[in-house]
Every structure is written in structure tokens, then in C-alpha cells.
Amino acid sequence: MTMASFTIKPSSISCLVLMFLLFASSSSYASNKVVDVSTICKETENPSFCLNILNSKPGGAKGADLVTLAQYTIDVVRGNVTNSISLIKSLIEQSGKDPKAKAHYEECLVHFSEEEGALGDINQTQELLKKGDYVGVNSAASAVTTDVQDCISGEDPDDPTYPDKSKLLEYADIIEQVVSIILVISNYLR
């Protein structure tokens, strides 16, 4: 039995190297893409809020690539959702003899939870960002806004909105504004 021999031509090696370099550069393009923060913020509902958030990134936002800005913004949302959960738990305790308030805040706790709500959706956003699934990032981040709105306005449009006088409305507004930044960044990443 004889061994078949084959030779690789230098031109074939060059072609393989070129294909590898093209693949490597195209797959890392999105993660290295830099867009001016003011360009991103112009596309949000509240550009000055957006600029404050992105410019508060440790090390500055100038020159930060889009994936880094998305990661930072996800971390900001996660912190705000976690603070909202603490507030909601406190509001449940304070609702005492008001069954409507207690029911409202208990429902909000579900909408903000890790299992079924905003915290779980922001964690999913994080995982999708790590995988480079930027369409998924957009979808998961949008789900955070839906969770927050379901708490504030209710899931059924025919149900009356609970007349909440707590700080939860302010917390929810901040979360929605930060999520809008993630949505814009994810559009640039696509």
C-alpha cells in the first residue's frame, strides 16, 4: 500500500490566508465600530439624557466602540431594574391595608423579576450581545420596555391604570430612556 502524496501550492496557501483574514476582519468589524455619541443620542427621545448616560461611562465614551457602549448601557439598565425591584418590595410592605396597591405592586414585581420580567430580559440582552446577535439584542431590550409598561399601565388596555403616586413612575421612565439608547446602539451594530 502506497501513501498518496499531495502538495499544496503556495498560491493555495495565500488564498487560505487571505480568506481567513477577510473572515476575521469582517467578524470583528461590528465589535470595533465606533459611532460618535452625539450621533447615537440624536436618535433617542431625550438626547441630553442620553449624552449624560453615555458620557458618564468610566473612561469616557469618546472612542468607545459600540459593543462597549451597549455593555455599559445594559449595566446601567440592570442597576436601575434592580433598584426598582427593591422599591417595589418596599411598596408592597408599605401597602398594608390597601389591597389594590398591594396587588398592583405584586404584579409589578413579576414584571420586573428575573424569572418573567425586565431583569430576565436584560440578562438575555447581555447574553445576546456576547453572542453578537444584535437583532436579538434589540428584541430582548424591547421586551424590557414592554415589561415596564405592563407594570405601569397594566397588560390589558381596558383595565384602569393604577393611580401610582410613588417614585416607581420615575424609575420606570429612566429605565425606558436607557433602553432606548440600547435600541439605537443595536441598530448601529446591525
mmCIF file of C-alpha atoms in Angstrom:
data_model
loop_
_atom_site.group_PDB
_atom_site.id
_atom_site.type_symbol
_atom_site.label_atom_id
_atom_site.label_comp_id
_atom_site.label_asym_id
_atom_site.label_seq_id
_atom_site.Cartn_x
_atom_site.Cartn_y
_atom_site.Cartn_z
ATOM 1 C CA MET A 1 0.000 0.000 0.000
ATOM 2 C CA THR A 2 1.455 3.283 -1.009
ATOM 3 C CA MET A 3 0.687 6.593 0.549
ATOM 4 C CA ALA A 4 -0.771 9.153 -1.768
ATOM 5 C CA SER A 5 1.122 12.339 -1.640
ATOM 6 C CA PHE A 6 -0.146 15.741 -2.410
ATOM 7 C CA THR A 7 1.410 19.116 -2.438
ATOM 8 C CA ILE A 8 -0.094 22.392 -1.510
ATOM 9 C CA LYS A 9 0.758 25.111 -3.914
ATOM 10 C CA PRO A 10 1.925 28.428 -2.451
ATOM 11 C CA SER A 11 -0.962 30.173 -4.200
ATOM 12 C CA SER A 12 -3.432 27.940 -2.324
ATOM 13 C CA ILE A 13 -1.868 28.879 0.998
ATOM 14 C CA SER A 14 -2.058 32.555 0.100
ATOM 15 C CA CYS A 15 -5.716 32.165 -0.804
ATOM 16 C CA LEU A 16 -6.461 30.391 2.509
ATOM 17 C CA VAL A 17 -4.645 33.064 4.492
ATOM 18 C CA LEU A 18 -6.494 35.805 2.637
ATOM 19 C CA MET A 19 -9.866 34.118 3.294
ATOM 20 C CA PHE A 20 -9.011 33.760 6.994
ATOM 21 C CA LEU A 21 -8.028 37.425 7.260
ATOM 22 C CA LEU A 22 -11.185 38.565 5.499
ATOM 23 C CA PHE A 23 -13.340 36.414 7.782
ATOM 24 C CA ALA A 24 -11.545 37.585 10.907
ATOM 25 C CA SER A 25 -11.792 41.242 9.967
ATOM 26 C CA SER A 26 -15.472 41.028 8.978
ATOM 27 C CA SER A 27 -16.480 39.209 12.165
ATOM 28 C CA SER A 28 -14.740 41.743 14.378
ATOM 29 C CA TYR A 29 -15.958 44.766 12.413
ATOM 30 C CA ALA A 30 -19.139 45.324 14.433
ATOM 31 C CA SER A 31 -17.348 44.992 17.750
ATOM 32 C CA ASN A 32 -14.798 47.615 16.722
ATOM 33 C CA LYS A 33 -17.238 50.019 15.101
ATOM 34 C CA VAL A 34 -17.176 53.441 16.709
ATOM 35 C CA VAL A 35 -20.031 55.916 16.295
ATOM 36 C CA ASP A 36 -19.993 59.387 17.804
ATOM 37 C CA VAL A 37 -22.080 59.514 20.982
ATOM 38 C CA SER A 38 -23.940 62.622 19.816
ATOM 39 C CA THR A 39 -24.983 60.761 16.648
ATOM 40 C CA ILE A 40 -26.434 57.957 18.773
ATOM 41 C CA CYS A 41 -28.164 60.341 21.164
ATOM 42 C CA LYS A 42 -29.805 62.390 18.397
ATOM 43 C CA GLU A 43 -31.878 59.300 17.643
ATOM 44 C CA THR A 44 -33.297 58.971 21.178
ATOM 45 C CA GLU A 45 -36.328 60.762 22.624
ATOM 46 C CA ASN A 46 -34.179 62.638 25.120
ATOM 47 C CA PRO A 47 -30.748 63.392 23.615
ATOM 48 C CA SER A 48 -29.449 65.290 26.664
ATOM 49 C CA PHE A 49 -30.324 62.351 28.956
ATOM 50 C CA CYS A 50 -28.572 60.002 26.529
ATOM 51 C CA LEU A 51 -25.450 62.190 26.442
ATOM 52 C CA ASN A 52 -25.363 62.280 30.250
ATOM 53 C CA ILE A 53 -25.605 58.477 30.436
ATOM 54 C CA LEU A 54 -23.047 57.686 27.752
ATOM 55 C CA ASN A 55 -20.611 60.393 28.841
ATOM 56 C CA SER A 56 -20.754 59.055 32.411
ATOM 57 C CA LYS A 57 -19.095 55.833 31.231
ATOM 58 C CA PRO A 58 -15.868 55.353 33.193
ATOM 59 C CA GLY A 59 -13.020 56.147 30.857
ATOM 60 C CA GLY A 60 -15.332 58.247 28.716
ATOM 61 C CA ALA A 61 -17.499 57.366 25.781
ATOM 62 C CA LYS A 62 -15.370 59.107 23.169
ATOM 63 C CA GLY A 63 -13.618 56.465 21.135
ATOM 64 C CA ALA A 64 -15.563 53.617 22.775
ATOM 65 C CA ASP A 65 -16.789 51.022 20.325
ATOM 66 C CA LEU A 66 -20.486 50.220 20.039
ATOM 67 C CA VAL A 67 -20.278 46.885 21.853
ATOM 68 C CA THR A 68 -18.583 48.583 24.817
ATOM 69 C CA LEU A 69 -21.264 51.291 24.872
ATOM 70 C CA ALA A 70 -24.006 48.659 24.626
ATOM 71 C CA GLN A 71 -22.458 46.707 27.502
ATOM 72 C CA TYR A 72 -22.190 49.832 29.634
ATOM 73 C CA THR A 73 -25.796 50.794 28.901
ATOM 74 C CA ILE A 74 -27.027 47.267 29.708
ATOM 75 C CA ASP A 75 -25.233 47.523 33.056
ATOM 76 C CA VAL A 76 -26.947 50.869 33.719
ATOM 77 C CA VAL A 77 -30.373 49.363 32.958
ATOM 78 C CA ARG A 78 -29.635 46.328 35.129
ATOM 79 C CA GLY A 79 -28.790 48.625 38.057
ATOM 80 C CA ASN A 80 -31.982 50.621 37.553
ATOM 81 C CA VAL A 81 -34.136 47.498 37.297
ATOM 82 C CA THR A 82 -32.541 46.110 40.474
ATOM 83 C CA ASN A 83 -33.224 49.405 42.295
ATOM 84 C CA SER A 84 -36.812 49.310 41.024
ATOM 85 C CA ILE A 85 -37.272 45.792 42.390
ATOM 86 C CA SER A 86 -36.082 46.999 45.803
ATOM 87 C CA LEU A 87 -38.513 49.922 45.625
ATOM 88 C CA ILE A 88 -41.399 47.637 44.615
ATOM 89 C CA LYS A 89 -40.698 45.268 47.516
ATOM 90 C CA SER A 90 -40.737 48.255 49.843
ATOM 91 C CA LEU A 91 -44.020 49.489 48.327
ATOM 92 C CA ILE A 92 -45.582 46.038 48.848
ATOM 93 C CA GLU A 93 -44.632 46.198 52.517
ATOM 94 C CA GLN A 94 -45.995 49.749 52.840
ATOM 95 C CA SER A 95 -49.282 48.974 51.087
ATOM 96 C CA GLY A 96 -50.592 47.340 54.277
ATOM 97 C CA LYS A 97 -54.377 47.570 54.262
ATOM 98 C CA ASP A 98 -54.726 48.779 50.654
ATOM 99 C CA PRO A 99 -55.413 45.594 48.660
ATOM 100 C CA LYS A 100 -55.402 47.428 45.290
ATOM 101 C CA ALA A 101 -51.979 48.910 45.950
ATOM 102 C CA LYS A 102 -50.616 45.585 47.167
ATOM 103 C CA ALA A 103 -51.983 43.737 44.113
ATOM 104 C CA HIS A 104 -50.571 46.386 41.768
ATOM 105 C CA TYR A 105 -47.090 46.256 43.265
ATOM 106 C CA GLU A 106 -47.087 42.462 43.436
ATOM 107 C CA GLU A 107 -47.920 42.402 39.737
ATOM 108 C CA CYS A 108 -45.159 44.924 39.095
ATOM 109 C CA LEU A 109 -42.719 42.707 40.952
ATOM 110 C CA VAL A 110 -43.492 39.924 38.474
ATOM 111 C CA HIS A 111 -42.965 42.324 35.537
ATOM 112 C CA PHE A 112 -39.590 43.383 36.911
ATOM 113 C CA SER A 113 -38.429 39.927 38.064
ATOM 114 C CA GLU A 114 -35.618 37.822 36.726
ATOM 115 C CA GLU A 115 -37.925 34.873 36.072
ATOM 116 C CA GLU A 116 -40.606 36.579 33.981
ATOM 117 C CA GLY A 117 -39.738 40.235 33.693
ATOM 118 C CA ALA A 118 -37.343 43.044 32.965
ATOM 119 C CA LEU A 119 -34.357 41.672 34.894
ATOM 120 C CA GLY A 120 -34.550 38.390 32.985
ATOM 121 C CA ASP A 121 -34.898 40.257 29.701
ATOM 122 C CA ILE A 122 -31.901 42.482 30.400
ATOM 123 C CA ASN A 123 -29.865 39.389 31.281
ATOM 124 C CA GLN A 124 -30.980 37.893 27.953
ATOM 125 C CA THR A 125 -29.924 41.129 26.228
ATOM 126 C CA GLN A 126 -26.484 40.681 27.804
ATOM 127 C CA GLU A 127 -26.161 37.097 26.555
ATOM 128 C CA LEU A 128 -27.218 38.037 23.037
ATOM 129 C CA LEU A 129 -24.689 40.879 22.987
ATOM 130 C CA LYS A 130 -21.928 38.433 23.951
ATOM 131 C CA LYS A 131 -23.007 36.153 21.084
ATOM 132 C CA GLY A 132 -23.033 39.043 18.596
ATOM 133 C CA ASP A 133 -26.773 38.600 17.943
ATOM 134 C CA TYR A 134 -27.592 42.289 17.563
ATOM 135 C CA VAL A 135 -31.097 41.713 16.211
ATOM 136 C CA GLY A 136 -31.719 39.644 19.345
ATOM 137 C CA VAL A 137 -30.258 42.429 21.494
ATOM 138 C CA ASN A 138 -32.825 44.800 20.023
ATOM 139 C CA SER A 139 -35.682 42.369 20.584
ATOM 140 C CA ALA A 140 -34.714 41.490 24.177
ATOM 141 C CA ALA A 141 -34.194 45.151 25.081
ATOM 142 C CA SER A 142 -37.626 45.970 23.639
ATOM 143 C CA ALA A 143 -39.081 43.308 25.932
ATOM 144 C CA VAL A 144 -37.710 45.253 28.926
ATOM 145 C CA THR A 145 -39.781 48.260 27.869
ATOM 146 C CA THR A 146 -42.857 46.044 27.492
ATOM 147 C CA ASP A 147 -42.330 44.633 30.996
ATOM 148 C CA VAL A 148 -42.075 48.122 32.472
ATOM 149 C CA GLN A 149 -45.148 49.342 30.599
ATOM 150 C CA ASP A 150 -47.127 46.282 31.715
ATOM 151 C CA CYS A 151 -46.354 47.239 35.310
ATOM 152 C CA ILE A 152 -47.236 50.909 34.919
ATOM 153 C CA SER A 153 -50.256 50.676 32.596
ATOM 154 C CA GLY A 154 -51.333 47.064 33.011
ATOM 155 C CA GLU A 155 -51.343 44.274 30.474
ATOM 156 C CA ASP A 156 -54.935 44.836 29.387
ATOM 157 C CA PRO A 157 -55.658 48.228 27.809
ATOM 158 C CA ASP A 158 -59.236 48.014 29.109
ATOM 159 C CA ASP A 159 -58.067 47.856 32.732
ATOM 160 C CA PRO A 160 -57.824 51.180 34.530
ATOM 161 C CA THR A 161 -54.284 52.316 35.295
ATOM 162 C CA TYR A 162 -53.423 52.220 38.977
ATOM 163 C CA PRO A 163 -53.045 55.823 40.281
ATOM 164 C CA ASP A 164 -49.472 55.304 41.463
ATOM 165 C CA LYS A 165 -48.027 58.261 43.366
ATOM 166 C CA SER A 166 -44.743 56.535 44.245
ATOM 167 C CA LYS A 167 -41.313 57.038 42.716
ATOM 168 C CA LEU A 168 -41.863 53.919 40.612
ATOM 169 C CA LEU A 169 -43.065 56.018 37.668
ATOM 170 C CA GLU A 170 -39.803 57.978 37.697
ATOM 171 C CA TYR A 171 -37.772 54.769 37.933
ATOM 172 C CA ALA A 172 -39.735 53.297 35.020
ATOM 173 C CA ASP A 173 -39.182 56.392 32.887
ATOM 174 C CA ILE A 174 -35.430 56.235 33.441
ATOM 175 C CA ILE A 175 -35.335 52.541 32.517
ATOM 176 C CA GLU A 176 -37.271 53.210 29.322
ATOM 177 C CA GLN A 177 -34.950 56.074 28.350
ATOM 178 C CA VAL A 178 -31.834 53.962 28.908
ATOM 179 C CA VAL A 179 -33.354 51.065 26.957
ATOM 180 C CA SER A 180 -33.973 53.475 24.072
ATOM 181 C CA ILE A 181 -30.199 54.050 23.964
ATOM 182 C CA ILE A 182 -29.596 50.292 23.721
ATOM 183 C CA LEU A 183 -32.101 50.099 20.872
ATOM 184 C CA VAL A 184 -30.286 52.801 18.899
ATOM 185 C CA ILE A 185 -26.880 51.207 19.542
ATOM 186 C CA SER A 186 -28.169 47.783 18.499
ATOM 187 C CA ASN A 187 -29.414 49.300 15.226
ATOM 188 C CA TYR A 188 -25.903 50.600 14.528
ATOM 189 C CA LEU A 189 -24.418 47.207 15.398
ATOM 190 C CA ARG A 190 -26.644 45.513 12.822
#
